[in-house]
mmCIF file of C-alpha atoms and ligand atoms in Angstrom:
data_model
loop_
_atom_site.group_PDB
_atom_site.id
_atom_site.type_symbol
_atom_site.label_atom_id
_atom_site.label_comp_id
_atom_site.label_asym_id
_atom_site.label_seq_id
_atom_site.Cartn_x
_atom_site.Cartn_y
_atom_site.Cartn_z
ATOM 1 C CA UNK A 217 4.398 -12.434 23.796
ATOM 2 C CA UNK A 218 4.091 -9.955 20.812
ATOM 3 C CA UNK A 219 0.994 -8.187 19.559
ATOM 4 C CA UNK A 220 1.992 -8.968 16.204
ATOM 5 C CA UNK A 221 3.451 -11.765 14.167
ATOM 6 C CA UNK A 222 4.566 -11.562 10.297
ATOM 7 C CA UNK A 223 4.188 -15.027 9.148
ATOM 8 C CA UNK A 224 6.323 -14.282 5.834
ATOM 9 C CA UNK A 225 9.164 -11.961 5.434
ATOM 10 C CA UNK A 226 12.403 -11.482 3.468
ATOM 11 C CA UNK A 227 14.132 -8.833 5.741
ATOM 12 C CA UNK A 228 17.110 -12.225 4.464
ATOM 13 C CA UNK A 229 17.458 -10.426 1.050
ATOM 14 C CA UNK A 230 20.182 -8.325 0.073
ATOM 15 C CA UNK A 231 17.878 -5.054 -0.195
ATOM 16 C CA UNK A 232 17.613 -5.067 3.773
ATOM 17 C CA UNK A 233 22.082 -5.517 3.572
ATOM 18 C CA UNK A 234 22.243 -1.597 4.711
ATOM 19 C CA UNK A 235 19.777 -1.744 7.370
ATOM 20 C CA UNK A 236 18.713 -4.369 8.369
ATOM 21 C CA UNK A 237 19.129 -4.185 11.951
ATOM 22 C CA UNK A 238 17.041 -1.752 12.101
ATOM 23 C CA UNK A 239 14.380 -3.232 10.384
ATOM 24 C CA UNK A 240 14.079 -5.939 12.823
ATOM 25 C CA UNK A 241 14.858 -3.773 15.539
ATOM 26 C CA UNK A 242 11.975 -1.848 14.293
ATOM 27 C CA UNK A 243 9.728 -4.658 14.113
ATOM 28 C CA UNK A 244 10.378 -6.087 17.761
ATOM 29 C CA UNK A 245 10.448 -2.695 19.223
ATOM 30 C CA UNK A 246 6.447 -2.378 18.069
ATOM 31 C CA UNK A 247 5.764 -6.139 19.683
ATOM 32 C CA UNK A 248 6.041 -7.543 16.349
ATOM 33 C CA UNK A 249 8.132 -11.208 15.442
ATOM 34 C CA UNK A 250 8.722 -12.066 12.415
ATOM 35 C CA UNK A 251 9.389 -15.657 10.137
ATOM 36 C CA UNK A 252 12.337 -14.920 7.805
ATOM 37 C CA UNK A 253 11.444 -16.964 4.574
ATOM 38 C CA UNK A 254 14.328 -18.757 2.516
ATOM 39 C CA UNK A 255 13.590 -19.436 -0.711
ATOM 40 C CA UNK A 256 16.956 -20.829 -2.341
ATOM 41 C CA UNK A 257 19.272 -22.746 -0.342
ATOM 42 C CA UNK A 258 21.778 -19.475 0.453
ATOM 43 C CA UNK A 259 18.539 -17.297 1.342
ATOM 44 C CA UNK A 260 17.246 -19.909 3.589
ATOM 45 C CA UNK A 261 20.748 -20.021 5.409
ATOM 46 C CA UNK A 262 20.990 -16.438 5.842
ATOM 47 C CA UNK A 263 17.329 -17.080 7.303
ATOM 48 C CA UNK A 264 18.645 -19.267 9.715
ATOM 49 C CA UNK A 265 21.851 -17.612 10.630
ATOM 50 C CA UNK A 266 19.453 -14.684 11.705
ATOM 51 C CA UNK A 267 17.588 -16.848 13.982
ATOM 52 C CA UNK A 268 20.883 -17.196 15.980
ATOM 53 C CA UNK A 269 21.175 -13.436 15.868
ATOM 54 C CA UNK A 270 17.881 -12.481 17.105
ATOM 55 C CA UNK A 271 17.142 -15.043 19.444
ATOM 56 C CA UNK A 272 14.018 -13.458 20.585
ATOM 57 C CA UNK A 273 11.031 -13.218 18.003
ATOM 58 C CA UNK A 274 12.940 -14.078 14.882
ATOM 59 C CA UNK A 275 11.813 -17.478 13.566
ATOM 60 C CA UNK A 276 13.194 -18.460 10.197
ATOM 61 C CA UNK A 277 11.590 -21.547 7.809
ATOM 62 C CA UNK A 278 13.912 -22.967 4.864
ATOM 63 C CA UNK A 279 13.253 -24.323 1.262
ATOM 64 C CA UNK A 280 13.070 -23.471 -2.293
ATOM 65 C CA UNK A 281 10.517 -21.377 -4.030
ATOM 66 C CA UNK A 282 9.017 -23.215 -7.131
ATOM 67 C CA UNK A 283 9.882 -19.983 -9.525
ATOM 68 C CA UNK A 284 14.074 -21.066 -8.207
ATOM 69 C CA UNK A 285 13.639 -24.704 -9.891
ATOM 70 C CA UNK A 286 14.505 -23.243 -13.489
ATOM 71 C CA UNK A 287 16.467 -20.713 -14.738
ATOM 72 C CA UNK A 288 14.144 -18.091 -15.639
ATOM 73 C CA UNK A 289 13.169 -15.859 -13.530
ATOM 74 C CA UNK A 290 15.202 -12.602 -11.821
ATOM 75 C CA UNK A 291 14.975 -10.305 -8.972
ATOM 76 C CA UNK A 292 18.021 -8.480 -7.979
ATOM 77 C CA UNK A 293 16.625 -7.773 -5.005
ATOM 78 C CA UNK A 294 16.632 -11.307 -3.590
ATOM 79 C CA UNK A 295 20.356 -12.374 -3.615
ATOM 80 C CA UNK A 296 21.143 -14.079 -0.166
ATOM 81 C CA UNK A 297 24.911 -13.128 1.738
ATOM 82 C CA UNK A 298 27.938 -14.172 0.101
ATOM 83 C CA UNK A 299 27.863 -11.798 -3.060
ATOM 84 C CA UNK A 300 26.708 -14.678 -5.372
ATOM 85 C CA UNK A 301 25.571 -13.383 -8.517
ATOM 86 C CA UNK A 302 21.969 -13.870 -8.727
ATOM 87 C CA UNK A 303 20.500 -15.437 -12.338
ATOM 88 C CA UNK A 304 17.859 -17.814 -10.889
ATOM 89 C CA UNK A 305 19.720 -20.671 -10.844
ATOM 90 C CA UNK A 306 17.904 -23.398 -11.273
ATOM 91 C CA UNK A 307 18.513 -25.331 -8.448
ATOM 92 C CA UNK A 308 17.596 -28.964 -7.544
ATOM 93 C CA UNK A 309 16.101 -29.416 -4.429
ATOM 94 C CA UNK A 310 18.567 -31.595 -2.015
ATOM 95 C CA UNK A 311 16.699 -32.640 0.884
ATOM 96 C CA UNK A 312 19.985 -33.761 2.765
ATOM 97 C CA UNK A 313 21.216 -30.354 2.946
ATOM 98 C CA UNK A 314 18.392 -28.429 3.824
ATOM 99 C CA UNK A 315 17.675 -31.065 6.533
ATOM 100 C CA UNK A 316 21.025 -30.446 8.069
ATOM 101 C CA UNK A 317 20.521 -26.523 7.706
ATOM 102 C CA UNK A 318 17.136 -27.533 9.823
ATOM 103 C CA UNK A 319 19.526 -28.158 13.000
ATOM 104 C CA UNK A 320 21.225 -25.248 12.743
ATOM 105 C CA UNK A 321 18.345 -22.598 14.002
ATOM 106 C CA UNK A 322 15.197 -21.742 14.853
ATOM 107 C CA UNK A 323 13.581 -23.266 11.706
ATOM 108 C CA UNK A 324 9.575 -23.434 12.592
ATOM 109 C CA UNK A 325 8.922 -24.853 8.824
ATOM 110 C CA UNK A 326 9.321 -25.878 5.080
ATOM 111 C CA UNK A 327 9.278 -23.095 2.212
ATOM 112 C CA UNK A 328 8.448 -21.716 0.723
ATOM 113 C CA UNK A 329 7.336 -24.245 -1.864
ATOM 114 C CA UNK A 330 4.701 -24.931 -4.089
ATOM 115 C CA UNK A 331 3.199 -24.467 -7.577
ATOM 116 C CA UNK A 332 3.817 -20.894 -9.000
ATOM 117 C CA UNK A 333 1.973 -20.292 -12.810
ATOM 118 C CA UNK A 334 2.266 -17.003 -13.199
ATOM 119 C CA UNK A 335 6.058 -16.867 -14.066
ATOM 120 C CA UNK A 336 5.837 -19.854 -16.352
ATOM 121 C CA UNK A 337 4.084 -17.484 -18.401
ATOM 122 C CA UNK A 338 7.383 -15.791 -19.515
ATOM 123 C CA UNK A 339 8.566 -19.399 -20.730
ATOM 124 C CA UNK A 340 8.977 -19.545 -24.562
ATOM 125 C CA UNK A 341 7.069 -23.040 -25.620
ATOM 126 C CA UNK A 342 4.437 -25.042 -24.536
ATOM 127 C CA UNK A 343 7.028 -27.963 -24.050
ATOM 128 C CA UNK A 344 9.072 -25.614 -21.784
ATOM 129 C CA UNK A 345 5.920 -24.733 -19.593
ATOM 130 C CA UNK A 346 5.118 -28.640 -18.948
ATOM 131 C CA UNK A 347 8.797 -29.073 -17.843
ATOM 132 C CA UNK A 348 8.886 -26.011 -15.569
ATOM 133 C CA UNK A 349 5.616 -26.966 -13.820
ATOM 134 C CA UNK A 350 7.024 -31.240 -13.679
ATOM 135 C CA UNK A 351 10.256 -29.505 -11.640
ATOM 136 C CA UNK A 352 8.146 -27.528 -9.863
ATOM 137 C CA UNK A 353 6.224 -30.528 -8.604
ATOM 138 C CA UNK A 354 9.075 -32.898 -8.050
ATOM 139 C CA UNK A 355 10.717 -30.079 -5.923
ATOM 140 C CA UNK A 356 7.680 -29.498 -4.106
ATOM 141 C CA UNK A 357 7.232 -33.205 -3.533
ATOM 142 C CA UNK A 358 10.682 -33.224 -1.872
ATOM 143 C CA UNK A 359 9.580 -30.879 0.552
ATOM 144 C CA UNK A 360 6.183 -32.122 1.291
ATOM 145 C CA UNK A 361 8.702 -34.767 2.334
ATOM 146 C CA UNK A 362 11.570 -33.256 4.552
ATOM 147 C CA UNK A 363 8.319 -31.308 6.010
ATOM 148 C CA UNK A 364 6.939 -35.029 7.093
ATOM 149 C CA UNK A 365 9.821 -36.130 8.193
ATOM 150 C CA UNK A 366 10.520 -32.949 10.429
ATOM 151 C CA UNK A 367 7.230 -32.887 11.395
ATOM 152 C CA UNK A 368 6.904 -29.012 10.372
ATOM 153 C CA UNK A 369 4.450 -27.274 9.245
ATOM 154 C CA UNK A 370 4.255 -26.031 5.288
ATOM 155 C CA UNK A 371 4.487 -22.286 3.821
ATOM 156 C CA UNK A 372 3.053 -22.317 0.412
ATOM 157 C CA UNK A 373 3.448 -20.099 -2.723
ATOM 158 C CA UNK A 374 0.681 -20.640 -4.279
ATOM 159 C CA UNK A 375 0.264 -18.265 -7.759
ATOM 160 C CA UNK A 376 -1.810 -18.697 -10.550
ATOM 161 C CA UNK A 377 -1.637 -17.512 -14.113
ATOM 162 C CA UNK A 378 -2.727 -14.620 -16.088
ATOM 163 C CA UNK A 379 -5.505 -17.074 -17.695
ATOM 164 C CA UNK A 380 -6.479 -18.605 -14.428
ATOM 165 C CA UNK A 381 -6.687 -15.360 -12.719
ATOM 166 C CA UNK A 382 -9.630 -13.894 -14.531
ATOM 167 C CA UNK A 383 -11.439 -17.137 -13.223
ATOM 168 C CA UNK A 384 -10.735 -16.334 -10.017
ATOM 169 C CA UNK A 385 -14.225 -16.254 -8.677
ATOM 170 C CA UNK A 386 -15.062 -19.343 -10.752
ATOM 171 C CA UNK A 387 -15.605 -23.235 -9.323
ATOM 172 C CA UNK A 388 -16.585 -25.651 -11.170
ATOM 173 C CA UNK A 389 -14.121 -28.308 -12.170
ATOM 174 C CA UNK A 390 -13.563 -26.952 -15.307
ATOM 175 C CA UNK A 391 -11.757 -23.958 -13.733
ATOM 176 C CA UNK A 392 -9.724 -25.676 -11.363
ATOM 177 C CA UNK A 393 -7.650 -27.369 -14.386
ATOM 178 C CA UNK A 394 -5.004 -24.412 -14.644
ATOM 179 C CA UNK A 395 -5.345 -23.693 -10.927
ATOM 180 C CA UNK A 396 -2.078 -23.685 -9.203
ATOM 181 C CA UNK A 397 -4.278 -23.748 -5.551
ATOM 182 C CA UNK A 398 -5.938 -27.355 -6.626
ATOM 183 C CA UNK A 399 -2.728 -28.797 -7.978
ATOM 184 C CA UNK A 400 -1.603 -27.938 -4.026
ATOM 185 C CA UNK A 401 -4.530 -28.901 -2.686
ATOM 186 C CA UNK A 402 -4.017 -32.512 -4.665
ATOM 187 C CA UNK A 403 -0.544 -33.116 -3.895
ATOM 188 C CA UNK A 404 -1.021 -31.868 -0.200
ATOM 189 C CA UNK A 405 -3.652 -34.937 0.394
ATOM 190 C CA UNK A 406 -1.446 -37.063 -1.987
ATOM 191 C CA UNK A 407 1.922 -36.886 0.196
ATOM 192 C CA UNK A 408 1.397 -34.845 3.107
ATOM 193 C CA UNK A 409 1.954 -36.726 6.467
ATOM 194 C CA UNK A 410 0.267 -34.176 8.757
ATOM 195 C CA UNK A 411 -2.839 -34.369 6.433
ATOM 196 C CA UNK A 412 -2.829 -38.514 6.241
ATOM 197 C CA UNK A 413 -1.816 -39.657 9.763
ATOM 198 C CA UNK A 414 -2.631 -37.023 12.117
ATOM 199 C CA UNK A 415 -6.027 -36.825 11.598
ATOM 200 C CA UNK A 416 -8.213 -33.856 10.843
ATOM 201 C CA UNK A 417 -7.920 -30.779 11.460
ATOM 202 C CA UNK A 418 -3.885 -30.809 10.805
ATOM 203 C CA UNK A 419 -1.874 -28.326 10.681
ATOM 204 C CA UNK A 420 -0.512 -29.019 7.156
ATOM 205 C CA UNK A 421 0.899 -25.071 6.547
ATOM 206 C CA UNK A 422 -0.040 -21.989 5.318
ATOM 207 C CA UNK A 423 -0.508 -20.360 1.800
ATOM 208 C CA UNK A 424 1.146 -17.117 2.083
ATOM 209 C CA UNK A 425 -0.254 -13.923 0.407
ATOM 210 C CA UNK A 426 -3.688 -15.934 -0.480
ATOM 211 C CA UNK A 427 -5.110 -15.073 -3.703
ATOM 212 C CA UNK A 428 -7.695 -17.847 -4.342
ATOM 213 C CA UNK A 429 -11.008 -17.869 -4.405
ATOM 214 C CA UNK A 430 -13.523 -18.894 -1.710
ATOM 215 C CA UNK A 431 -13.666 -22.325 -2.967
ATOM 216 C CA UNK A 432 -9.902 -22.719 -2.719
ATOM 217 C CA UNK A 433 -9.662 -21.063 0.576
ATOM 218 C CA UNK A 434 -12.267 -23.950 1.382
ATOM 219 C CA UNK A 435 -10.043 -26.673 -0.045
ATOM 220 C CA UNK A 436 -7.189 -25.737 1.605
ATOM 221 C CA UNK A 437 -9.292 -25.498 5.242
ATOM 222 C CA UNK A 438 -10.365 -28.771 4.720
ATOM 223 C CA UNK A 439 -6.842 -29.937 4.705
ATOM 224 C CA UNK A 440 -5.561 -28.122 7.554
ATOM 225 C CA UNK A 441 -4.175 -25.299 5.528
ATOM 226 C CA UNK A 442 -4.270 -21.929 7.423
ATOM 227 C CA UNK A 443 -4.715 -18.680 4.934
ATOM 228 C CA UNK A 444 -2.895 -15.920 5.566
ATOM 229 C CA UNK A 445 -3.220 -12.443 3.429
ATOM 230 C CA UNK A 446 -0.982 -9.921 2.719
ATOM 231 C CA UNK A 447 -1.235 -5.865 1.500
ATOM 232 C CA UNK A 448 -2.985 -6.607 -1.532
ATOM 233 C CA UNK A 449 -6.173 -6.582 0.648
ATOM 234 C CA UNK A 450 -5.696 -2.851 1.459
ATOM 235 C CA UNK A 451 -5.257 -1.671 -1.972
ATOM 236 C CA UNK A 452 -8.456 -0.305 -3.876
ATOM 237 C CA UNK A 453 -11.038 -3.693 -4.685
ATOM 238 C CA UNK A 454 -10.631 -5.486 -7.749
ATOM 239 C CA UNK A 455 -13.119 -8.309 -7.610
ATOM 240 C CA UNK A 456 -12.222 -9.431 -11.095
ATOM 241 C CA UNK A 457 -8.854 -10.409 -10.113
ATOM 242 C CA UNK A 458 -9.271 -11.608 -6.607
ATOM 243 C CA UNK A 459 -12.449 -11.019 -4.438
ATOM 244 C CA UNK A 460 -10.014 -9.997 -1.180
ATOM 245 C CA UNK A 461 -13.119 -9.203 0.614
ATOM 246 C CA UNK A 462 -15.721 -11.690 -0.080
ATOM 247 C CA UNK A 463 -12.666 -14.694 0.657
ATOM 248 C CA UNK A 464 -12.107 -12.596 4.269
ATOM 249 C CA UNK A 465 -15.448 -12.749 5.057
ATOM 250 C CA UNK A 466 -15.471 -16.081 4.614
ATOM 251 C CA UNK A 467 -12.858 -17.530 6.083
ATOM 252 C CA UNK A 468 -12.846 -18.758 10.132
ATOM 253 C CA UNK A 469 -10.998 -16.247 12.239
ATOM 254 C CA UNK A 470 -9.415 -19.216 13.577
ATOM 255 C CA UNK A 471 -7.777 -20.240 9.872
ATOM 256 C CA UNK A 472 -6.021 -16.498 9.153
ATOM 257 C CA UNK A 473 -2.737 -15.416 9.134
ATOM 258 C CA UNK A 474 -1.045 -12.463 7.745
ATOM 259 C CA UNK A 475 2.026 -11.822 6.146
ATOM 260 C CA UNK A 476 4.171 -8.794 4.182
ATOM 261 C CA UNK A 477 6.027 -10.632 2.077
ATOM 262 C CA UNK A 478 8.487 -7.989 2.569
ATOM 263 C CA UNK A 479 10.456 -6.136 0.741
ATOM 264 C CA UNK A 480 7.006 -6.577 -1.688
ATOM 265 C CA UNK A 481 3.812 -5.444 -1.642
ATOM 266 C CA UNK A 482 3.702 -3.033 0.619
ATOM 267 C CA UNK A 483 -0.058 -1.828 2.630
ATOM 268 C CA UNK A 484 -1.671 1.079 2.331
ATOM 269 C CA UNK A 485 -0.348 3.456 3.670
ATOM 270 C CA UNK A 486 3.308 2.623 2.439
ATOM 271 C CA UNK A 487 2.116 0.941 -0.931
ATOM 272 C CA UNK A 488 4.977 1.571 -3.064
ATOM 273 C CA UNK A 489 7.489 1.967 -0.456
ATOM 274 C CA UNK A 490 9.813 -1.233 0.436
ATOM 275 C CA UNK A 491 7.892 -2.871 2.379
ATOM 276 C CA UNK A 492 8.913 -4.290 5.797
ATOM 277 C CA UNK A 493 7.771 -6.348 8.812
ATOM 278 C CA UNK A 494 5.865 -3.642 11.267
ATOM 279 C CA UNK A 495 3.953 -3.076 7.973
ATOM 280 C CA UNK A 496 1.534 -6.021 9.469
ATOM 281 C CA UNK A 497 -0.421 -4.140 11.842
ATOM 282 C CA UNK A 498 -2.146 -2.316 8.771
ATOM 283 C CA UNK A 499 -2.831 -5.383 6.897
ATOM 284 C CA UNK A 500 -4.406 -7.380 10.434
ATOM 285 C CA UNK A 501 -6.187 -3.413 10.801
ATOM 286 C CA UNK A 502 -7.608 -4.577 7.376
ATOM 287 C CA UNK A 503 -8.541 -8.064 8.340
ATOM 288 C CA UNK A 504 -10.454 -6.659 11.518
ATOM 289 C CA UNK A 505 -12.020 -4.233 9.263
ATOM 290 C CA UNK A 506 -13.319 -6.576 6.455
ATOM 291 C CA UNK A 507 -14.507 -8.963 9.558
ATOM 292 C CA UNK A 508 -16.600 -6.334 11.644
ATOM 293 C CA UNK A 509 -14.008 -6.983 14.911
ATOM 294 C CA UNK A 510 -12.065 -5.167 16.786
ATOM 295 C CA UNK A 511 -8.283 -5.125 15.831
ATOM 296 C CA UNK A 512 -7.507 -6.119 19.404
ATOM 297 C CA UNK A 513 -9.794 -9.129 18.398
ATOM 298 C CA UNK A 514 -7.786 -9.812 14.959
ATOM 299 C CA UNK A 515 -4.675 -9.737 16.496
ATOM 300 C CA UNK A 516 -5.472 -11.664 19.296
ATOM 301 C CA UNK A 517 -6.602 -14.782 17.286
ATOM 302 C CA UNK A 518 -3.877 -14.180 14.250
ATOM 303 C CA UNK A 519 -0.974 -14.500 16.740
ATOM 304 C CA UNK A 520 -2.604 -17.267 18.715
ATOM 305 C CA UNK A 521 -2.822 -19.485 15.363
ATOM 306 C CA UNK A 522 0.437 -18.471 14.104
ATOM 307 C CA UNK A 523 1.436 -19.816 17.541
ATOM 308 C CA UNK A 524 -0.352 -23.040 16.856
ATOM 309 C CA UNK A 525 0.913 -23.382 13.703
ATOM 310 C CA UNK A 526 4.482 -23.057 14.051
ATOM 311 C CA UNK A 527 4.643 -24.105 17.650
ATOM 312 C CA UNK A 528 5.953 -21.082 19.040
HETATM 313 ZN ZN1 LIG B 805 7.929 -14.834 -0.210
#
């Protein structure tokens, strides 16, 4: 077994096209696997295909990321193989053909999916915002759904908006009626086989790159909803927008994850660079940090319930 495990990566995207073997090979050679995330249908193949690839240590999960259910949103950097021009394109979720992409790999999950506010913030009317988020939701619906009938686990993208994110620390109901994690959290118990048949605790998924507050980190415990951070909890403290710290300290050893989200985000000390799957020793060094533990500890339990989670 590894030391290491990055729960969420992209080394799938077109920016790792040059080198990517090495960026795996770089990650495995320093005991680390890695969970390739799709997050459009060609991404999540390319995900896939790499399982087949890298037989050891490279896991892959499929689905489509709730910003990729409209047309607005760009990164050139995220363009799966194939050369297809990338302008978000707005695809409808088909849970036939993802299912049948399931068979084809090491697939250990569904996502990433979820409820994503911050982007709809670029949308020009108040009319277009409702539709965005209703796609949003049915899409994430449908994969609540091929998750159940799988029987995988969830990974989450879970992002709230400008607005919301000032509240972060907030909880009373009030504050919770913009908040992307509640919506989740709602639909989760709503549809969510894992969460209604199994029995607590499930393991429901994970919401990558948490930036909630306490009480959502609760919520989503309660549910069987592993958190898992990412290099935003090395960079300098910024309470006001997301109390890293106070939600780490928190939070039941036995509950966290961590993730790059590579080629984003990357820790201190790369922050700025592209970021890349090894990166996650700094951000568990972090975690063990924030928790008063040894990283030997941290990285112990982290890979352990990534293990659980994804039954690896
Ligand atoms: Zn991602």
């Amino acid at each position: 077994m590894p030391k290491y495990i990055d729960i969420h990566c992209h080394t799938n995207f077109k920016i790792f096209e040059n080198d990517r073997d090495e960026v795996i090979r770089r990650a495995l050679d320093n005991d680390t696997w890695l969970i390739n995330i799709g997050t459009q249908y060609d991404t999540s193949k390319k995900a896939v295909e790499m399982t087949r690839e890298y037989p050891d240590g490279v896991f892959a999960t499929i689905g489509l990321h709730p910003i990729h259910t409209d047309k607005s949103y760009h990164d050139e950097s995220e363009i799966g193989e194939g050369g297809q021009e990338f302008s978000s394109r707005g695809e409808i979720f088909d849970k036939e053909k993802y299912k049948e992409l399931a068979k084809q790999g090491k697939v250990v999950g569904i996502g990433e999916c979820g409820l994503d506010y911050y982007h709809i913030g670029s949308t020009s009317s108040p009319q277009r915002e409702l539709e965005f988020i209703e796609k949003q939701k049915t899409a994430f619906i449908a994969q609540i759904e091929l998750a159940n009938e799988l029987d995988l686990p969830l990974m989450l993208h879970v992002r709230n908006g400008s607005l919301r994110r000032a509240q972060c620390k907030l909880s009373s109901p009030q504050a919770t009626e913009k908040n992307a994690y509640f919506d989740v959290y709602e639909l989760l118990k709503k549809y969510s086989k894992r969460i209604n048949e199994k029995g607590l605790p499930a393991q429901t998924g994970v919401s990558h790159f948490f930036a909630g507050s306490v009480e959502d980190m609760k919520r989503f415990i309660e549910i069987g909803v592993y958190i898992s951070f990412a290099g935003p909890i090395t960079y300098k403290p910024k309470p006001e927008i997301c109390d890293y710290i106070g939600v780490i300290k928190e939070t039941s050893l036995d509950m966290i994850l961590a993730d790059t989200d590579s080629p984003y985000v990357a820790p201190v000390p790369h922050r700025g660079e592209r970021n890349e799957p090894v990166n996650v020793s700094d951000i568990v060094a972090k975690i063990a940090e924030i928790k008063g533990i040894s990283e030997a500890e941290a990285s112990k339990s982290i890979l352990s319930n990534a293990q659980k989670l994804f039954n690896i």
